[in-house]
Amino acid sequence: MNWNPNMKMTAFFFSMLMTMLPSGVVLGQQKPTTGYAPVNGLKLYYEIHGSGEPVVLLHGAFMAISNNFHWTEWIGELSKTRKVIAIEMQGHGRTADTGRDFTYDNLADDVAALLDHLKIARADLIGYSLGGGVALNCAIRHPDKVRNVVSISAVFRHDGWTKEGLDAFPHLTAEAFKGTPIEADYKRLSPTPNEFPNFVKRVISIDLKPHDFGADKLKGTKAPMFFIHGDADGVRLDYIAETFRLKGGEVHGDMRPRSASRLAILPDTTHVTLMNRWQTIVPMVNDFLDAKPSKQ
């Protein structure tokens, strides 16, 4: 069957995936410390859960802390041993939009500024989709602030997405989210609850402008990276292999030292269902973040 990225198909897809979103707070989870950080002209909303080494969670496009797939479960597990800082990026959730363009550079700079505001010298970054791209770019633009990166179904270059995914982006409008938790949470949380159609238009603009953080720049980053994908998550498999090679992958690990970076591709898994595999992924992420730096 040929994929036709029209409005009806896009609306059906997003209506389906929104039914998979959890709601509410994980039972037994402690009430977080919350605040708004004045960074780069924004009042950036954040929550802090637990204590220990800091890790920043970066949600996907159109989402918030409460409705990023299984984010509450991630927070519940990670905060057992870490200080988890969950944020809501420009225009998302409780963070009001401004006239500033939506760009990966701006969003990455906001993460670095938040760490400065919280007086955190370095942190691990975990990002899903849009958030994963922001995490990768932050490691390039602010290398001294990033210890490790976990990039979940994200790309550093626009053409990392499959052609059918790229073809669908221009057809995405607020109508696709009608009646979904994403629309409801925006209206419940946002300082501008009536601006949802404009919000969708603003956010999708980041995917309508080709971006490329630079293969050489990614290769030159010091932070170990864990790339996590589904085998059908809308990211080209040759791009995934290229990215892992840039970070030292594709070696015979029994014959010479392995890269500090890692790759996981989960079977029978899409961009949406990937985050439903959190019970498999979170232990792998903890193991990656706990790994001792290799001696060079």
Short mmCIF file of C-alpha atoms in Angstrom, two decimals:
data_model
loop_
_atom_site.label_atom_id
_atom_site.label_comp_id
_atom_site.label_asym_id
_atom_site.label_seq_id
_atom_site.Cartn_x
_atom_site.Cartn_y
_atom_site.Cartn_z
CA MET A 1 0.00 0.00 0.00
CA ASN A 2 1.37 3.43 -0.89
CA TRP A 3 1.58 5.91 2.00
CA ASN A 4 -0.35 9.10 1.30
CA PRO A 5 0.67 11.78 3.83
CA ASN A 6 -2.60 13.67 3.70
CA MET A 7 -4.51 15.27 6.53
CA LYS A 8 -6.80 12.30 7.21
CA MET A 9 -3.93 9.84 7.53
CA THR A 10 -1.97 12.23 9.74
CA ALA A 11 -5.02 12.83 11.94
CA PHE A 12 -5.66 9.11 12.26
CA PHE A 13 -2.04 8.43 13.15
CA PHE A 14 -1.88 11.04 15.87
CA SER A 15 -5.31 10.17 17.25
CA MET A 16 -4.14 6.57 17.54
CA LEU A 17 -0.86 7.40 19.25
CA MET A 18 -2.45 9.77 21.74
CA THR A 19 -4.57 6.93 23.11
CA MET A 20 -1.29 5.33 24.19
CA LEU A 21 -0.30 8.21 26.45
CA PRO A 22 -0.27 7.61 30.21
CA SER A 23 -1.87 10.18 32.47
CA GLY A 24 -1.33 11.31 36.03
CA VAL A 25 1.64 10.75 38.32
CA VAL A 26 3.24 7.42 39.18
CA LEU A 27 2.02 6.23 42.55
CA GLY A 28 4.54 6.73 45.33
CA GLN A 29 6.49 9.37 43.40
CA GLN A 30 7.55 12.29 45.58
CA LYS A 31 6.23 15.75 44.78
CA PRO A 32 8.87 17.55 42.70
CA THR A 33 10.51 20.90 43.21
CA THR A 34 9.22 23.18 40.43
CA GLY A 35 10.20 26.56 39.07
CA TYR A 36 10.55 28.90 36.12
CA ALA A 37 14.06 29.77 34.97
CA PRO A 38 14.60 33.14 33.22
CA VAL A 39 16.67 32.00 30.24
CA ASN A 40 17.14 33.67 26.86
CA GLY A 41 13.91 35.65 27.11
CA LEU A 42 11.86 32.66 28.27
CA LYS A 43 10.40 31.64 31.60
CA LEU A 44 11.38 28.00 31.24
CA TYR A 45 9.34 25.60 33.38
CA TYR A 46 11.21 22.77 35.09
CA GLU A 47 10.69 20.06 37.68
CA ILE A 48 13.35 18.43 39.85
CA HIS A 49 12.82 14.89 41.12
CA GLY A 50 15.18 12.91 43.35
CA SER A 51 18.83 13.53 44.12
CA GLY A 52 22.21 12.44 42.81
CA GLU A 53 23.98 13.03 39.51
CA PRO A 54 21.88 15.41 37.38
CA VAL A 55 20.09 14.22 34.25
CA VAL A 56 17.91 16.46 32.06
CA LEU A 57 14.84 15.02 30.30
CA LEU A 58 13.85 16.62 26.98
CA HIS A 59 10.39 15.76 25.63
CA GLY A 60 9.24 15.31 22.06
CA ALA A 61 7.56 17.88 19.82
CA PHE A 62 4.09 19.12 20.92
CA MET A 63 4.45 17.32 24.25
CA ALA A 64 4.91 18.25 27.90
CA ILE A 65 6.22 16.45 30.97
CA SER A 66 2.79 14.98 31.67
CA ASN A 67 2.17 13.54 28.20
CA ASN A 68 5.55 12.59 26.75
CA PHE A 69 5.18 8.83 26.34
CA HIS A 70 5.76 7.20 29.76
CA TRP A 71 7.90 10.13 30.98
CA THR A 72 6.40 9.71 34.44
CA GLU A 73 7.66 6.12 34.57
CA TRP A 74 11.09 7.26 33.37
CA ILE A 75 11.15 9.89 36.10
CA GLY A 76 10.05 7.38 38.72
CA GLU A 77 12.85 4.96 37.85
CA LEU A 78 15.67 7.44 37.20
CA SER A 79 14.94 9.55 40.27
CA LYS A 80 15.65 6.59 42.54
CA THR A 81 19.36 7.30 42.11
CA ARG A 82 19.60 10.60 40.17
CA LYS A 83 18.52 14.21 40.23
CA VAL A 84 16.06 14.28 37.33
CA ILE A 85 15.40 17.70 35.79
CA ALA A 86 12.39 17.54 33.46
CA ILE A 87 11.78 20.68 31.42
CA GLU A 88 9.13 22.02 29.08
CA MET A 89 10.76 23.67 26.09
CA GLN A 90 9.75 26.89 24.35
CA GLY A 91 5.99 27.07 23.83
CA HIS A 92 5.39 23.63 25.33
CA GLY A 93 3.45 22.93 28.51
CA ARG A 94 3.79 25.74 31.03
CA THR A 95 6.59 27.53 29.15
CA ALA A 96 5.12 30.42 27.19
CA ASP A 97 6.15 30.98 23.59
CA THR A 98 7.88 34.14 22.43
CA GLY A 99 8.44 35.63 19.01
CA ARG A 100 11.74 33.77 18.78
CA ASP A 101 12.13 31.20 16.00
CA PHE A 102 11.90 27.51 16.87
CA THR A 103 15.42 26.24 16.12
CA TYR A 104 17.59 23.48 17.49
CA ASP A 105 20.25 26.07 18.31
CA ASN A 106 17.87 28.15 20.43
CA LEU A 107 16.49 25.13 22.27
CA ALA A 108 19.96 23.74 22.96
CA ASP A 109 21.12 27.11 24.30
CA ASP A 110 18.11 27.13 26.64
CA VAL A 111 19.24 23.82 28.17
CA ALA A 112 22.73 25.18 28.79
CA ALA A 113 21.32 28.38 30.30
CA LEU A 114 19.03 26.37 32.59
CA LEU A 115 22.03 24.42 33.91
CA ASP A 116 23.75 27.73 34.64
CA HIS A 117 20.62 28.98 36.41
CA LEU A 118 20.52 25.85 38.56
CA LYS A 119 24.29 26.09 39.19
CA ILE A 120 24.87 22.65 37.66
CA ALA A 121 28.25 22.41 35.96
CA ARG A 122 27.55 19.29 33.88
CA ALA A 123 24.61 16.96 33.34
CA ASP A 124 23.53 13.92 31.38
CA LEU A 125 20.90 14.63 28.70
CA ILE A 126 18.10 12.27 27.66
CA GLY A 127 15.89 13.35 24.77
CA TYR A 128 13.12 11.82 22.72
CA SER A 129 12.51 12.81 19.08
CA LEU A 130 12.76 16.64 19.03
CA GLY A 131 14.33 16.46 22.49
CA GLY A 132 16.91 13.98 21.25
CA GLY A 133 17.96 16.37 18.52
CA VAL A 134 18.22 19.16 21.08
CA ALA A 135 20.40 16.93 23.27
CA LEU A 136 22.74 16.12 20.37
CA ASN A 137 23.03 19.78 19.43
CA CYS A 138 23.63 20.83 23.04
CA ALA A 139 26.59 18.43 23.20
CA ILE A 140 28.02 20.15 20.13
CA ARG A 141 27.34 23.74 21.16
CA HIS A 142 28.05 23.38 24.90
CA PRO A 143 30.46 20.45 25.26
CA ASP A 144 31.66 21.40 28.74
CA LYS A 145 28.12 21.14 30.13
CA VAL A 146 27.24 17.68 28.79
CA ARG A 147 28.50 14.47 30.35
CA ASN A 148 26.53 11.87 28.36
CA VAL A 149 23.72 11.94 25.78
CA VAL A 150 20.88 9.47 25.30
CA SER A 151 19.25 10.20 21.94
CA ILE A 152 15.96 8.35 21.38
CA SER A 153 14.64 8.24 17.81
CA ALA A 154 16.26 11.53 16.81
CA VAL A 155 18.50 12.82 14.02
CA PHE A 156 21.32 15.33 13.79
CA ARG A 157 20.58 15.93 10.10
CA HIS A 158 17.22 16.53 8.42
CA ASP A 159 17.57 13.70 5.90
CA GLY A 160 18.04 11.17 8.68
CA TRP A 161 14.25 10.80 8.61
CA THR A 162 12.71 8.50 6.00
CA LYS A 163 11.23 10.14 2.92
CA GLU A 164 7.66 9.30 3.94
CA GLY A 165 8.23 11.02 7.27
CA LEU A 166 9.63 14.12 5.61
CA ASP A 167 6.72 14.15 3.17
CA ALA A 168 4.21 14.05 6.04
CA PHE A 169 5.57 17.04 7.98
CA PRO A 170 4.03 19.76 5.74
CA HIS A 171 0.56 18.22 6.14
CA LEU A 172 0.54 18.35 9.94
CA THR A 173 -1.86 20.90 11.44
CA ALA A 174 -3.74 21.38 14.70
CA GLU A 175 -6.65 19.41 13.24
CA ALA A 176 -4.58 16.24 13.57
CA PHE A 177 -4.60 16.64 17.36
CA LYS A 178 -8.30 17.45 17.77
CA GLY A 179 -9.67 15.65 20.83
CA THR A 180 -6.30 14.24 21.89
CA PRO A 181 -4.44 14.64 25.20
CA ILE A 182 -1.87 16.83 23.43
CA GLU A 183 -4.55 19.42 22.60
CA ALA A 184 -6.18 19.05 26.04
CA ASP A 185 -2.91 19.39 27.94
CA TYR A 186 -1.88 22.42 25.92
CA LYS A 187 -5.15 24.16 26.80
CA ARG A 188 -4.82 23.09 30.44
CA LEU A 189 -1.16 24.05 30.95
CA SER A 190 -0.28 26.81 28.52
CA PRO A 191 -0.30 30.49 29.51
CA THR A 192 -1.92 31.04 26.07
CA PRO A 193 -4.52 28.24 25.89
CA ASN A 194 -6.28 29.61 22.81
CA GLU A 195 -3.13 29.59 20.67
CA PHE A 196 -2.99 25.84 19.98
CA PRO A 197 -3.27 26.09 16.14
CA ASN A 198 -0.45 28.63 16.07
CA PHE A 199 1.59 26.49 18.49
CA VAL A 200 1.40 23.49 16.14
CA LYS A 201 2.38 25.67 13.17
CA ARG A 202 5.29 27.15 15.12
CA VAL A 203 6.64 23.82 16.34
CA ILE A 204 6.37 21.99 13.00
CA SER A 205 8.38 24.82 11.43
CA ILE A 206 11.51 23.27 12.95
CA ASP A 207 11.00 20.24 10.70
CA LEU A 208 10.15 22.22 7.59
CA LYS A 209 13.58 23.87 7.51
CA PRO A 210 16.39 21.40 6.75
CA HIS A 211 18.97 21.26 9.53
CA ASP A 212 22.40 19.70 9.82
CA PHE A 213 24.49 19.95 12.99
CA GLY A 214 27.52 18.68 11.07
CA ALA A 215 28.94 15.17 10.95
CA ASP A 216 32.42 16.42 11.80
CA LYS A 217 31.08 18.37 14.77
CA LEU A 218 29.19 15.35 16.08
CA LYS A 219 32.26 13.18 15.60
CA GLY A 220 34.32 15.70 17.56
CA THR A 221 32.04 15.73 20.62
CA LYS A 222 33.58 14.37 23.81
CA ALA A 223 30.34 13.17 25.40
CA PRO A 224 29.61 9.45 24.98
CA MET A 225 26.28 8.94 23.24
CA PHE A 226 23.68 6.19 23.39
CA PHE A 227 21.56 6.07 20.22
CA ILE A 228 18.26 4.25 20.71
CA HIS A 229 15.97 3.45 17.78
CA GLY A 230 13.16 1.19 16.72
CA ASP A 231 13.62 -0.87 13.59
CA ALA A 232 10.65 1.00 12.05
CA ASP A 233 10.84 4.37 13.80
CA GLY A 234 11.02 6.59 10.74
CA VAL A 235 14.81 7.02 10.84
CA ARG A 236 16.84 5.63 7.96
CA LEU A 237 18.89 2.58 8.92
CA ASP A 238 21.89 3.72 6.88
CA TYR A 239 21.77 7.04 8.74
CA ILE A 240 21.73 5.19 12.10
CA ALA A 241 24.82 3.21 11.08
CA GLU A 242 26.57 6.38 9.88
CA THR A 243 25.86 8.15 13.16
CA PHE A 244 27.17 5.31 15.30
CA ARG A 245 30.33 5.14 13.18
CA LEU A 246 30.91 8.84 13.82
CA LYS A 247 31.05 8.06 17.55
CA GLY A 248 33.46 5.15 17.17
CA GLY A 249 31.07 2.31 16.49
CA GLU A 250 31.50 -0.62 14.08
CA VAL A 251 34.52 -2.26 15.70
CA HIS A 252 35.22 -5.85 16.69
CA GLY A 253 34.92 -5.36 20.41
CA ASP A 254 36.66 -8.63 21.26
CA MET A 255 39.76 -7.54 19.36
CA ARG A 256 40.18 -3.91 20.38
CA PRO A 257 38.69 -1.36 22.76
CA ARG A 258 35.08 -0.42 22.11
CA SER A 259 33.68 3.06 21.85
CA ALA A 260 32.18 4.59 24.97
CA SER A 261 29.10 5.28 22.84
CA ARG A 262 26.38 2.68 22.32
CA LEU A 263 23.61 1.71 19.93
CA ALA A 264 20.33 -0.14 20.51
CA ILE A 265 17.77 -1.00 17.83
CA LEU A 266 14.60 -2.56 19.21
CA PRO A 267 12.71 -5.02 17.00
CA ASP A 268 9.14 -4.55 15.77
CA THR A 269 9.19 -1.00 17.16
CA THR A 270 8.01 2.32 15.73
CA HIS A 271 8.60 5.96 16.65
CA VAL A 272 5.53 5.83 18.89
CA THR A 273 5.79 2.32 20.34
CA LEU A 274 9.47 2.78 21.14
CA MET A 275 8.65 4.68 24.29
CA ASN A 276 6.26 1.92 25.38
CA ARG A 277 9.38 -0.23 25.78
CA TRP A 278 10.56 1.84 28.73
CA GLN A 279 10.92 -1.20 30.98
CA THR A 280 13.55 -2.52 28.55
CA ILE A 281 15.17 0.80 27.74
CA VAL A 282 15.53 2.45 31.17
CA PRO A 283 17.82 -0.29 32.62
CA MET A 284 20.04 0.03 29.53
CA VAL A 285 20.14 3.80 29.99
CA ASN A 286 21.06 3.44 33.67
CA ASP A 287 23.85 1.03 32.75
CA PHE A 288 25.16 3.48 30.14
CA LEU A 289 25.07 6.46 32.50
CA ASP A 290 26.77 4.47 35.26
CA ALA A 291 29.61 3.28 33.02
CA LYS A 292 33.08 4.38 34.12
CA PRO A 293 34.95 6.55 31.60
CA SER A 294 37.37 4.47 29.57
CA LYS A 295 41.07 5.14 30.01
CA GLN A 296 42.60 6.53 26.87
#
